[in-house]
Amino acid sequence: MFFSDQVLVNGSPAAGVVVSFSFSNPSLAFMVPLATITNASGNFTAVFLAANGPGTVIVAASLLDSPRTMASVTITIVNCP
């Protein structure tokens, strides 16, 4: 699953900003890369990969220079039959 978003500062795209990802249960999933840098348009993309299942994991994206969570999503992982 791809994660993409845009970082804005005062309504303008923020280039060169480091976005890092954390997980409520790191044994269930990981992100590639674990941290990424926004492009000239303030956009970033990373790939979510499930490692184990079943279970639920919350993925949070944060800016490296800020302790606040920028965005988060809850993902339910199920085993394939």
mmCIF file with all atom_site columns, C-alpha atoms in Angstrom:
data_model
loop_
_atom_site.group_PDB
_atom_site.id
_atom_site.type_symbol
_atom_site.label_atom_id
_atom_site.label_alt_id
_atom_site.label_comp_id
_atom_site.label_asym_id
_atom_site.label_entity_id
_atom_site.label_seq_id
_atom_site.pdbx_PDB_ins_code
_atom_site.Cartn_x
_atom_site.Cartn_y
_atom_site.Cartn_z
_atom_site.occupancy
_atom_site.B_iso_or_equiv
_atom_site.pdbx_formal_charge
_atom_site.auth_seq_id
_atom_site.auth_comp_id
_atom_site.auth_asym_id
_atom_site.auth_atom_id
_atom_site.pdbx_PDB_model_num
ATOM 1  C CA . MET A 1 1  ? 0.000  0.000   0.000  1.00 0.00 ? 1  MET A CA 1
ATOM 2  C CA . PHE A 1 2  ? 1.359  3.431   -0.927 1.00 0.00 ? 2  PHE A CA 1
ATOM 3  C CA . PHE A 1 3  ? 1.267  6.360   1.477  1.00 0.00 ? 3  PHE A CA 1
ATOM 4  C CA . SER A 1 4  ? 1.428  9.812   -0.129 1.00 0.00 ? 4  SER A CA 1
ATOM 5  C CA . ASP A 1 5  ? 0.764  13.265  1.197  1.00 0.00 ? 5  ASP A CA 1
ATOM 6  C CA . GLN A 1 6  ? 1.904  16.857  0.974  1.00 0.00 ? 6  GLN A CA 1
ATOM 7  C CA . VAL A 1 7  ? 3.557  18.954  3.671  1.00 0.00 ? 7  VAL A CA 1
ATOM 8  C CA . LEU A 1 8  ? 2.462  22.596  3.729  1.00 0.00 ? 8  LEU A CA 1
ATOM 9  C CA . VAL A 1 9  ? 3.894  25.402  5.838  1.00 0.00 ? 9  VAL A CA 1
ATOM 10 C CA . ASN A 1 10 ? 1.633  28.449  6.038  1.00 0.00 ? 10 ASN A CA 1
ATOM 11 C CA . GLY A 1 11 ? -0.244 27.100  3.008  1.00 0.00 ? 11 GLY A CA 1
ATOM 12 C CA . SER A 1 12 ? 2.845  26.678  0.814  1.00 0.00 ? 12 SER A CA 1
ATOM 13 C CA . PRO A 1 13 ? 4.563  23.392  -0.163 1.00 0.00 ? 13 PRO A CA 1
ATOM 14 C CA . ALA A 1 14 ? 7.544  22.591  2.079  1.00 0.00 ? 14 ALA A CA 1
ATOM 15 C CA . ALA A 1 15 ? 10.496 21.069  0.192  1.00 0.00 ? 15 ALA A CA 1
ATOM 16 C CA . GLY A 1 16 ? 13.257 19.067  1.883  1.00 0.00 ? 16 GLY A CA 1
ATOM 17 C CA . VAL A 1 17 ? 11.258 18.200  5.011  1.00 0.00 ? 17 VAL A CA 1
ATOM 18 C CA . VAL A 1 18 ? 11.953 14.808  6.628  1.00 0.00 ? 18 VAL A CA 1
ATOM 19 C CA . VAL A 1 19 ? 8.801  12.779  7.327  1.00 0.00 ? 19 VAL A CA 1
ATOM 20 C CA . SER A 1 20 ? 9.229  9.724   9.570  1.00 0.00 ? 20 SER A CA 1
ATOM 21 C CA . PHE A 1 21 ? 6.838  6.877   10.320 1.00 0.00 ? 21 PHE A CA 1
ATOM 22 C CA . SER A 1 22 ? 6.106  5.008   13.537 1.00 0.00 ? 22 SER A CA 1
ATOM 23 C CA . PHE A 1 23 ? 3.899  2.019   14.332 1.00 0.00 ? 23 PHE A CA 1
ATOM 24 C CA . SER A 1 24 ? 1.759  1.041   17.309 1.00 0.00 ? 24 SER A CA 1
ATOM 25 C CA . ASN A 1 25 ? 2.871  -2.578  16.788 1.00 0.00 ? 25 ASN A CA 1
ATOM 26 C CA . PRO A 1 26 ? 6.171  -2.720  14.831 1.00 0.00 ? 26 PRO A CA 1
ATOM 27 C CA . SER A 1 27 ? 6.092  -6.530  14.683 1.00 0.00 ? 27 SER A CA 1
ATOM 28 C CA . LEU A 1 28 ? 3.093  -6.353  12.320 1.00 0.00 ? 28 LEU A CA 1
ATOM 29 C CA . ALA A 1 29 ? 4.361  -3.960  9.657  1.00 0.00 ? 29 ALA A CA 1
ATOM 30 C CA . PHE A 1 30 ? 7.032  -1.620  8.371  1.00 0.00 ? 30 PHE A CA 1
ATOM 31 C CA . MET A 1 31 ? 7.428  1.258   5.932  1.00 0.00 ? 31 MET A CA 1
ATOM 32 C CA . VAL A 1 32 ? 9.930  1.612   3.082  1.00 0.00 ? 32 VAL A CA 1
ATOM 33 C CA . PRO A 1 33 ? 11.631 3.965   3.591  1.00 0.00 ? 33 PRO A CA 1
ATOM 34 C CA . LEU A 1 34 ? 11.136 4.486   7.323  1.00 0.00 ? 34 LEU A CA 1
ATOM 35 C CA . ALA A 1 35 ? 11.762 8.200   6.751  1.00 0.00 ? 35 ALA A CA 1
ATOM 36 C CA . THR A 1 36 ? 11.425 10.144  3.509  1.00 0.00 ? 36 THR A CA 1
ATOM 37 C CA . ILE A 1 37 ? 12.098 13.686  2.278  1.00 0.00 ? 37 ILE A CA 1
ATOM 38 C CA . THR A 1 38 ? 9.527  15.906  0.592  1.00 0.00 ? 38 THR A CA 1
ATOM 39 C CA . ASN A 1 39 ? 10.164 16.950  -3.008 1.00 0.00 ? 39 ASN A CA 1
ATOM 40 C CA . ALA A 1 40 ? 10.004 20.501  -4.429 1.00 0.00 ? 40 ALA A CA 1
ATOM 41 C CA . SER A 1 41 ? 6.187  20.346  -4.306 1.00 0.00 ? 41 SER A CA 1
ATOM 42 C CA . GLY A 1 42 ? 6.181  19.220  -0.657 1.00 0.00 ? 42 GLY A CA 1
ATOM 43 C CA . ASN A 1 43 ? 5.037  15.710  -1.608 1.00 0.00 ? 43 ASN A CA 1
ATOM 44 C CA . PHE A 1 44 ? 6.281  12.419  -0.177 1.00 0.00 ? 44 PHE A CA 1
ATOM 45 C CA . THR A 1 45 ? 5.573  8.742   -0.832 1.00 0.00 ? 45 THR A CA 1
ATOM 46 C CA . ALA A 1 46 ? 6.396  5.556   1.084  1.00 0.00 ? 46 ALA A CA 1
ATOM 47 C CA . VAL A 1 47 ? 5.294  1.922   0.871  1.00 0.00 ? 47 VAL A CA 1
ATOM 48 C CA . PHE A 1 48 ? 3.538  0.103   3.740  1.00 0.00 ? 48 PHE A CA 1
ATOM 49 C CA . LEU A 1 49 ? 4.354  -3.613  4.040  1.00 0.00 ? 49 LEU A CA 1
ATOM 50 C CA . ALA A 1 50 ? 2.623  -6.063  6.379  1.00 0.00 ? 50 ALA A CA 1
ATOM 51 C CA . ALA A 1 51 ? 5.058  -8.418  8.120  1.00 0.00 ? 51 ALA A CA 1
ATOM 52 C CA . ASN A 1 52 ? 2.672  -10.610 10.118 1.00 0.00 ? 52 ASN A CA 1
ATOM 53 C CA . GLY A 1 53 ? -0.986 -10.921 10.861 1.00 0.00 ? 53 GLY A CA 1
ATOM 54 C CA . PRO A 1 54 ? -3.648 -10.890 11.876 1.00 0.00 ? 54 PRO A CA 1
ATOM 55 C CA . GLY A 1 55 ? -3.766 -7.700  13.886 1.00 0.00 ? 55 GLY A CA 1
ATOM 56 C CA . THR A 1 56 ? -4.276 -3.966  13.891 1.00 0.00 ? 56 THR A CA 1
ATOM 57 C CA . VAL A 1 57 ? -1.551 -1.366  13.567 1.00 0.00 ? 57 VAL A CA 1
ATOM 58 C CA . ILE A 1 58 ? -1.674 2.422   13.731 1.00 0.00 ? 58 ILE A CA 1
ATOM 59 C CA . VAL A 1 59 ? 0.775  4.107   11.366 1.00 0.00 ? 59 VAL A CA 1
ATOM 60 C CA . ALA A 1 60 ? 1.737  7.664   12.320 1.00 0.00 ? 60 ALA A CA 1
ATOM 61 C CA . ALA A 1 61 ? 3.602  10.171  10.166 1.00 0.00 ? 61 ALA A CA 1
ATOM 62 C CA . SER A 1 62 ? 5.580  12.919  11.906 1.00 0.00 ? 62 SER A CA 1
ATOM 63 C CA . LEU A 1 63 ? 7.936  15.664  10.843 1.00 0.00 ? 63 LEU A CA 1
ATOM 64 C CA . LEU A 1 64 ? 11.475 15.087  12.066 1.00 0.00 ? 64 LEU A CA 1
ATOM 65 C CA . ASP A 1 65 ? 11.639 18.582  13.607 1.00 0.00 ? 65 ASP A CA 1
ATOM 66 C CA . SER A 1 66 ? 8.284  18.272  15.387 1.00 0.00 ? 66 SER A CA 1
ATOM 67 C CA . PRO A 1 67 ? 7.118  15.804  18.032 1.00 0.00 ? 67 PRO A CA 1
ATOM 68 C CA . ARG A 1 68 ? 3.500  16.148  16.823 1.00 0.00 ? 68 ARG A CA 1
ATOM 69 C CA . THR A 1 69 ? 1.875  13.494  14.683 1.00 0.00 ? 69 THR A CA 1
ATOM 70 C CA . MET A 1 70 ? 1.078  14.964  11.270 1.00 0.00 ? 70 MET A CA 1
ATOM 71 C CA . ALA A 1 71 ? -1.322 12.178  10.259 1.00 0.00 ? 71 ALA A CA 1
ATOM 72 C CA . SER A 1 72 ? -2.230 8.666   11.328 1.00 0.00 ? 72 SER A CA 1
ATOM 73 C CA . VAL A 1 73 ? -4.219 5.758   9.976  1.00 0.00 ? 73 VAL A CA 1
ATOM 74 C CA . THR A 1 74 ? -5.402 2.467   11.482 1.00 0.00 ? 74 THR A CA 1
ATOM 75 C CA . ILE A 1 75 ? -4.831 -0.619  9.324  1.00 0.00 ? 75 ILE A CA 1
ATOM 76 C CA . THR A 1 76 ? -6.252 -4.082  9.980  1.00 0.00 ? 76 THR A CA 1
ATOM 77 C CA . ILE A 1 77 ? -4.027 -6.909  8.742  1.00 0.00 ? 77 ILE A CA 1
ATOM 78 C CA . VAL A 1 78 ? -5.623 -10.255 7.917  1.00 0.00 ? 78 VAL A CA 1
ATOM 79 C CA . ASN A 1 79 ? -3.987 -13.536 6.945  1.00 0.00 ? 79 ASN A CA 1
ATOM 80 C CA . CYS A 1 80 ? -4.505 -14.634 3.348  1.00 0.00 ? 80 CYS A CA 1
ATOM 81 C CA . PRO A 1 81 ? -6.356 -17.938 2.981  1.00 0.00 ? 81 PRO A CA 1
#
